[in-house]
């Protein structure tokens, strides 16, 4: 059986700071704080956790993935932006134009996200987290569709999108040109089901086009891999 997406990991200089920001913005519950970081649990159908892991390295480049948050009206869009700013976010410029209706913001450590204008048809049936928008190739969209067992919901002009059969956000890949893969600060944690086998899942992902980055799981409970575009992710023990 395929693995499920257990968590989206975000490296943070100050995990409690980022956890407070995103918990306040998303309305999610802070689950626990351990030596491995802080976990937020979704209060909706998002389907995966967000985990903030300590990393002293400063963010230096634009992240290859970001959240697109939805809004129900112009007033709601303004309220979401105002809430983000009050929690410690800020406006940033990533090349958007004055004609763009979405608002580009960053969290307190500079991680980019967008507040999408109301009436966006592509995200119409999605929740508050409408999409995890990723920089990546058509091939990597195909890879993640097979890796997670999620169907393609968009495949056109080298742009792809997948979505869990259970709902939640769409995961999108925009096609070329692509950003350099330096400074991985966000990554997926995959986990085989409780009765599954970690090594068998690693072998399956290699057959799909992934590569092993760190094959030593001793003492960690995970193996680090990379998808066909070079994005690192981790395969955890069954759970």
CSV table of C-alpha atoms in Angstrom, one decimal:
chain,number,residue,atom,x,y,z
A,1,UNK,CA,0.0,0.0,0.0
A,2,UNK,CA,1.1,3.6,-0.6
A,3,UNK,CA,2.3,5.8,2.2
A,4,UNK,CA,0.2,8.7,3.4
A,5,UNK,CA,1.4,12.3,3.8
A,6,UNK,CA,2.1,12.5,7.6
A,7,UNK,CA,3.4,16.0,7.8
A,8,UNK,CA,4.8,19.0,6.1
A,9,UNK,CA,8.1,19.9,7.8
A,10,UNK,CA,9.2,23.6,8.0
A,11,UNK,CA,12.7,24.4,9.2
A,12,UNK,CA,12.6,27.3,11.7
A,13,UNK,CA,15.1,29.4,13.6
A,14,UNK,CA,12.4,29.9,16.2
A,15,UNK,CA,9.9,27.0,16.1
A,16,UNK,CA,7.6,28.4,18.9
A,17,UNK,CA,7.4,31.7,17.1
A,18,UNK,CA,6.4,30.2,13.7
A,19,UNK,CA,4.0,27.7,15.4
A,20,UNK,CA,2.2,30.6,17.2
A,21,UNK,CA,1.9,32.5,13.9
A,22,UNK,CA,0.5,29.6,11.8
A,23,UNK,CA,-1.7,28.3,14.6
A,24,UNK,CA,-3.2,31.7,14.9
A,25,UNK,CA,-3.6,32.2,11.2
A,26,UNK,CA,-5.0,28.7,10.4
A,27,UNK,CA,-6.9,28.2,13.6
A,28,UNK,CA,-5.1,24.9,14.2
A,29,UNK,CA,-4.2,23.2,17.5
A,30,UNK,CA,-0.7,23.1,18.8
A,31,UNK,CA,-0.2,19.4,19.6
A,32,UNK,CA,3.1,19.1,21.4
A,33,UNK,CA,6.7,20.4,21.7
A,34,UNK,CA,9.6,18.0,21.7
A,35,UNK,CA,13.3,18.1,20.9
A,36,UNK,CA,12.2,17.4,17.3
A,37,UNK,CA,10.0,20.5,17.0
A,38,UNK,CA,6.4,21.6,17.4
A,39,UNK,CA,3.4,20.0,15.7
A,40,UNK,CA,0.2,21.7,14.5
A,41,UNK,CA,-2.9,19.5,14.0
A,42,UNK,CA,-5.4,20.5,11.4
A,43,UNK,CA,-8.9,21.4,12.5
A,44,UNK,CA,-10.3,20.7,9.0
A,45,UNK,CA,-9.9,18.3,6.1
A,46,UNK,CA,-6.3,19.3,5.3
A,47,UNK,CA,-5.2,15.8,6.1
A,48,UNK,CA,-1.6,16.4,7.3
A,49,UNK,CA,0.2,18.0,10.1
A,50,UNK,CA,2.6,20.9,10.0
A,51,UNK,CA,5.8,20.4,12.0
A,52,UNK,CA,8.3,23.1,12.8
A,53,UNK,CA,11.8,21.8,13.2
A,54,UNK,CA,14.7,23.8,14.7
A,55,UNK,CA,17.4,24.9,12.2
A,56,UNK,CA,19.8,27.7,12.9
A,57,UNK,CA,20.5,28.4,9.2
A,58,UNK,CA,18.8,31.6,7.9
A,59,UNK,CA,16.4,31.6,5.0
A,60,UNK,CA,18.3,33.0,2.0
A,61,UNK,CA,16.2,32.1,-1.1
A,62,UNK,CA,12.5,31.9,-2.1
A,63,UNK,CA,10.9,28.6,-1.0
A,64,UNK,CA,10.0,26.2,-3.8
A,65,UNK,CA,6.5,25.7,-2.2
A,66,UNK,CA,4.0,28.0,-0.5
A,67,UNK,CA,0.5,28.0,0.8
A,68,UNK,CA,-2.3,29.6,-1.2
A,69,UNK,CA,-5.0,30.6,1.4
A,70,UNK,CA,-8.5,31.2,0.1
A,71,UNK,CA,-11.0,33.9,0.9
A,72,UNK,CA,-14.8,34.1,0.5
A,73,UNK,CA,-15.1,37.9,-0.2
A,74,UNK,CA,-13.0,41.0,-0.5
A,75,UNK,CA,-13.7,41.8,3.1
A,76,UNK,CA,-12.7,38.3,4.1
A,77,UNK,CA,-9.5,38.6,2.1
A,78,UNK,CA,-8.7,41.9,3.8
A,79,UNK,CA,-9.4,40.3,7.2
A,80,UNK,CA,-7.1,37.4,6.5
A,81,UNK,CA,-4.3,39.8,5.5
A,82,UNK,CA,-4.9,41.9,8.5
A,83,UNK,CA,-4.8,38.9,10.8
A,84,UNK,CA,-1.6,37.7,9.3
A,85,UNK,CA,0.0,41.1,9.7
A,86,UNK,CA,-1.2,41.4,13.3
A,87,UNK,CA,0.4,38.0,14.1
A,88,UNK,CA,3.8,39.1,12.7
A,89,UNK,CA,3.6,38.6,9.0
A,90,UNK,CA,4.5,41.2,6.4
A,91,UNK,CA,4.0,42.1,2.8
A,92,UNK,CA,6.7,41.0,0.3
A,93,UNK,CA,7.5,41.4,-3.4
A,94,UNK,CA,8.1,38.3,-5.4
A,95,UNK,CA,7.5,39.9,-8.7
A,96,UNK,CA,3.7,40.2,-8.5
A,97,UNK,CA,2.1,43.1,-10.6
A,98,UNK,CA,-0.4,45.8,-9.4
A,99,UNK,CA,-3.0,44.0,-11.5
A,100,UNK,CA,-2.7,40.7,-9.5
A,101,UNK,CA,-5.6,40.3,-7.1
A,102,UNK,CA,-3.9,37.9,-4.7
A,103,UNK,CA,-1.9,39.3,-1.8
A,104,UNK,CA,1.7,38.0,-1.2
A,105,UNK,CA,2.8,37.8,2.4
A,106,UNK,CA,5.6,36.2,4.5
A,107,UNK,CA,5.5,34.8,7.9
A,108,UNK,CA,7.9,36.1,10.6
A,109,UNK,CA,10.9,34.1,9.2
A,110,UNK,CA,10.2,35.0,5.6
A,111,UNK,CA,8.3,31.9,4.3
A,112,UNK,CA,6.1,33.1,1.5
A,113,UNK,CA,2.3,32.5,1.2
A,114,UNK,CA,-0.5,34.1,-0.7
A,115,UNK,CA,-4.1,35.1,0.2
A,116,UNK,CA,-6.1,34.4,-2.9
A,117,UNK,CA,-8.9,36.7,-4.1
A,118,UNK,CA,-12.5,35.5,-3.8
A,119,UNK,CA,-14.1,33.8,-6.8
A,120,UNK,CA,-11.0,31.7,-7.7
A,121,UNK,CA,-12.6,28.8,-9.6
A,122,UNK,CA,-9.6,26.5,-9.3
A,123,UNK,CA,-9.8,26.5,-5.5
A,124,UNK,CA,-13.5,26.9,-5.3
A,125,UNK,CA,-14.2,23.6,-3.5
A,126,UNK,CA,-11.0,23.7,-1.3
A,127,UNK,CA,-10.7,24.8,2.3
A,128,UNK,CA,-8.9,27.7,3.8
A,129,UNK,CA,-5.6,26.2,2.7
A,130,UNK,CA,-6.6,26.0,-1.0
A,131,UNK,CA,-3.3,24.8,-2.3
A,132,UNK,CA,0.3,24.0,-1.6
A,133,UNK,CA,1.8,25.7,-4.7
A,134,UNK,CA,5.1,24.1,-5.7
A,135,UNK,CA,7.8,24.9,-8.2
A,136,UNK,CA,8.3,21.8,-10.2
A,137,UNK,CA,8.2,19.8,-13.4
A,138,UNK,CA,5.3,17.9,-14.9
A,139,UNK,CA,7.3,14.7,-14.1
A,140,UNK,CA,7.4,15.5,-10.4
A,141,UNK,CA,3.6,16.0,-10.4
A,142,UNK,CA,3.2,12.5,-11.9
A,143,UNK,CA,5.6,11.1,-9.3
A,144,UNK,CA,3.7,12.5,-6.4
A,145,UNK,CA,0.4,11.4,-7.8
A,146,UNK,CA,1.7,7.8,-7.8
A,147,UNK,CA,3.7,8.1,-4.6
A,148,UNK,CA,0.6,9.3,-2.6
A,149,UNK,CA,-2.1,7.5,-4.6
A,150,UNK,CA,-3.7,10.9,-5.3
A,151,UNK,CA,-5.4,11.5,-8.7
A,152,UNK,CA,-4.3,14.2,-11.1
A,153,UNK,CA,-6.9,17.0,-11.1
A,154,UNK,CA,-5.0,19.2,-13.6
A,155,UNK,CA,-2.5,18.3,-16.3
A,156,UNK,CA,-2.0,21.0,-18.9
A,157,UNK,CA,0.9,23.0,-20.5
A,158,UNK,CA,3.3,21.1,-18.2
A,159,UNK,CA,1.4,22.3,-15.1
A,160,UNK,CA,0.0,19.6,-12.8
A,161,UNK,CA,-2.1,19.3,-9.7
A,162,UNK,CA,-3.1,16.4,-7.5
A,163,UNK,CA,-5.6,16.2,-4.6
A,164,UNK,CA,-6.4,13.6,-2.0
A,165,UNK,CA,-9.5,11.6,-2.7
A,166,UNK,CA,-10.6,12.7,0.8
A,167,UNK,CA,-10.5,16.4,0.0
A,168,UNK,CA,-8.2,19.1,1.4
A,169,UNK,CA,-5.8,21.3,-0.5
A,170,UNK,CA,-4.6,20.8,-4.0
A,171,UNK,CA,-0.9,20.3,-4.6
A,172,UNK,CA,0.2,22.1,-7.7
A,173,UNK,CA,3.4,22.2,-9.8
A,174,UNK,CA,3.9,25.1,-12.2
A,175,UNK,CA,6.4,23.6,-14.7
A,176,UNK,CA,9.5,25.3,-16.1
A,177,UNK,CA,11.5,27.5,-15.5
A,178,UNK,CA,12.4,26.1,-12.1
A,179,UNK,CA,14.2,27.5,-9.1
A,180,UNK,CA,17.6,26.2,-7.9
A,181,UNK,CA,17.1,23.5,-5.3
A,182,UNK,CA,19.4,25.1,-2.7
A,183,UNK,CA,18.4,25.5,1.0
A,184,UNK,CA,15.6,22.9,1.6
A,185,UNK,CA,13.4,24.4,4.3
A,186,UNK,CA,10.2,22.6,3.6
A,187,UNK,CA,9.8,18.9,3.0
A,188,UNK,CA,7.2,16.1,3.1
A,189,UNK,CA,7.2,13.4,5.7
A,190,UNK,CA,5.6,10.2,4.3
A,191,UNK,CA,4.7,7.2,6.5
A,192,UNK,CA,3.6,3.7,5.5
A,193,UNK,CA,0.4,2.5,7.1
A,194,UNK,CA,0.7,0.9,10.5
A,195,UNK,CA,0.9,-2.6,9.0
A,196,UNK,CA,3.2,-1.5,6.2
A,197,UNK,CA,7.0,-1.9,5.7
A,198,UNK,CA,9.4,1.0,5.5
A,199,UNK,CA,12.0,-0.6,3.3
A,200,UNK,CA,9.3,-1.9,0.9
A,201,UNK,CA,8.0,1.6,0.6
A,202,UNK,CA,11.5,3.0,-0.1
A,203,UNK,CA,12.0,0.5,-2.8
A,204,UNK,CA,8.6,1.4,-4.4
A,205,UNK,CA,9.5,5.1,-4.4
A,206,UNK,CA,12.9,4.4,-6.0
A,207,UNK,CA,11.0,2.5,-8.8
A,208,UNK,CA,8.9,5.6,-9.3
A,209,UNK,CA,11.9,7.8,-9.7
A,210,UNK,CA,13.0,8.9,-6.3
A,211,UNK,CA,16.6,8.6,-5.1
A,212,UNK,CA,18.1,7.8,-1.7
A,213,UNK,CA,19.9,10.7,-0.1
A,214,UNK,CA,20.5,9.2,3.4
A,215,UNK,CA,20.1,5.4,3.6
A,216,UNK,CA,20.9,5.2,7.3
A,217,UNK,CA,17.7,5.3,9.4
A,218,UNK,CA,19.4,4.0,12.5
A,219,UNK,CA,18.3,6.0,15.5
A,220,UNK,CA,16.2,8.4,13.5
A,221,UNK,CA,13.2,6.5,12.4
A,222,UNK,CA,13.3,7.9,8.9
A,223,UNK,CA,15.2,7.7,5.6
A,224,UNK,CA,15.8,10.9,3.6
A,225,UNK,CA,15.1,10.7,-0.2
A,226,UNK,CA,14.7,13.1,-3.1
A,227,UNK,CA,12.0,13.2,-5.7
A,228,UNK,CA,12.8,13.5,-9.5
A,229,UNK,CA,13.3,17.3,-9.2
A,230,UNK,CA,15.7,16.9,-6.3
A,231,UNK,CA,13.3,18.0,-3.5
A,232,UNK,CA,14.1,16.2,-0.3
A,233,UNK,CA,11.5,14.2,1.6
A,234,UNK,CA,11.5,11.7,4.4
A,235,UNK,CA,10.1,8.2,4.7
A,236,UNK,CA,9.2,7.5,8.3
A,237,UNK,CA,8.5,4.2,10.1
A,238,UNK,CA,5.0,2.8,9.7
A,239,UNK,CA,2.3,4.7,11.6
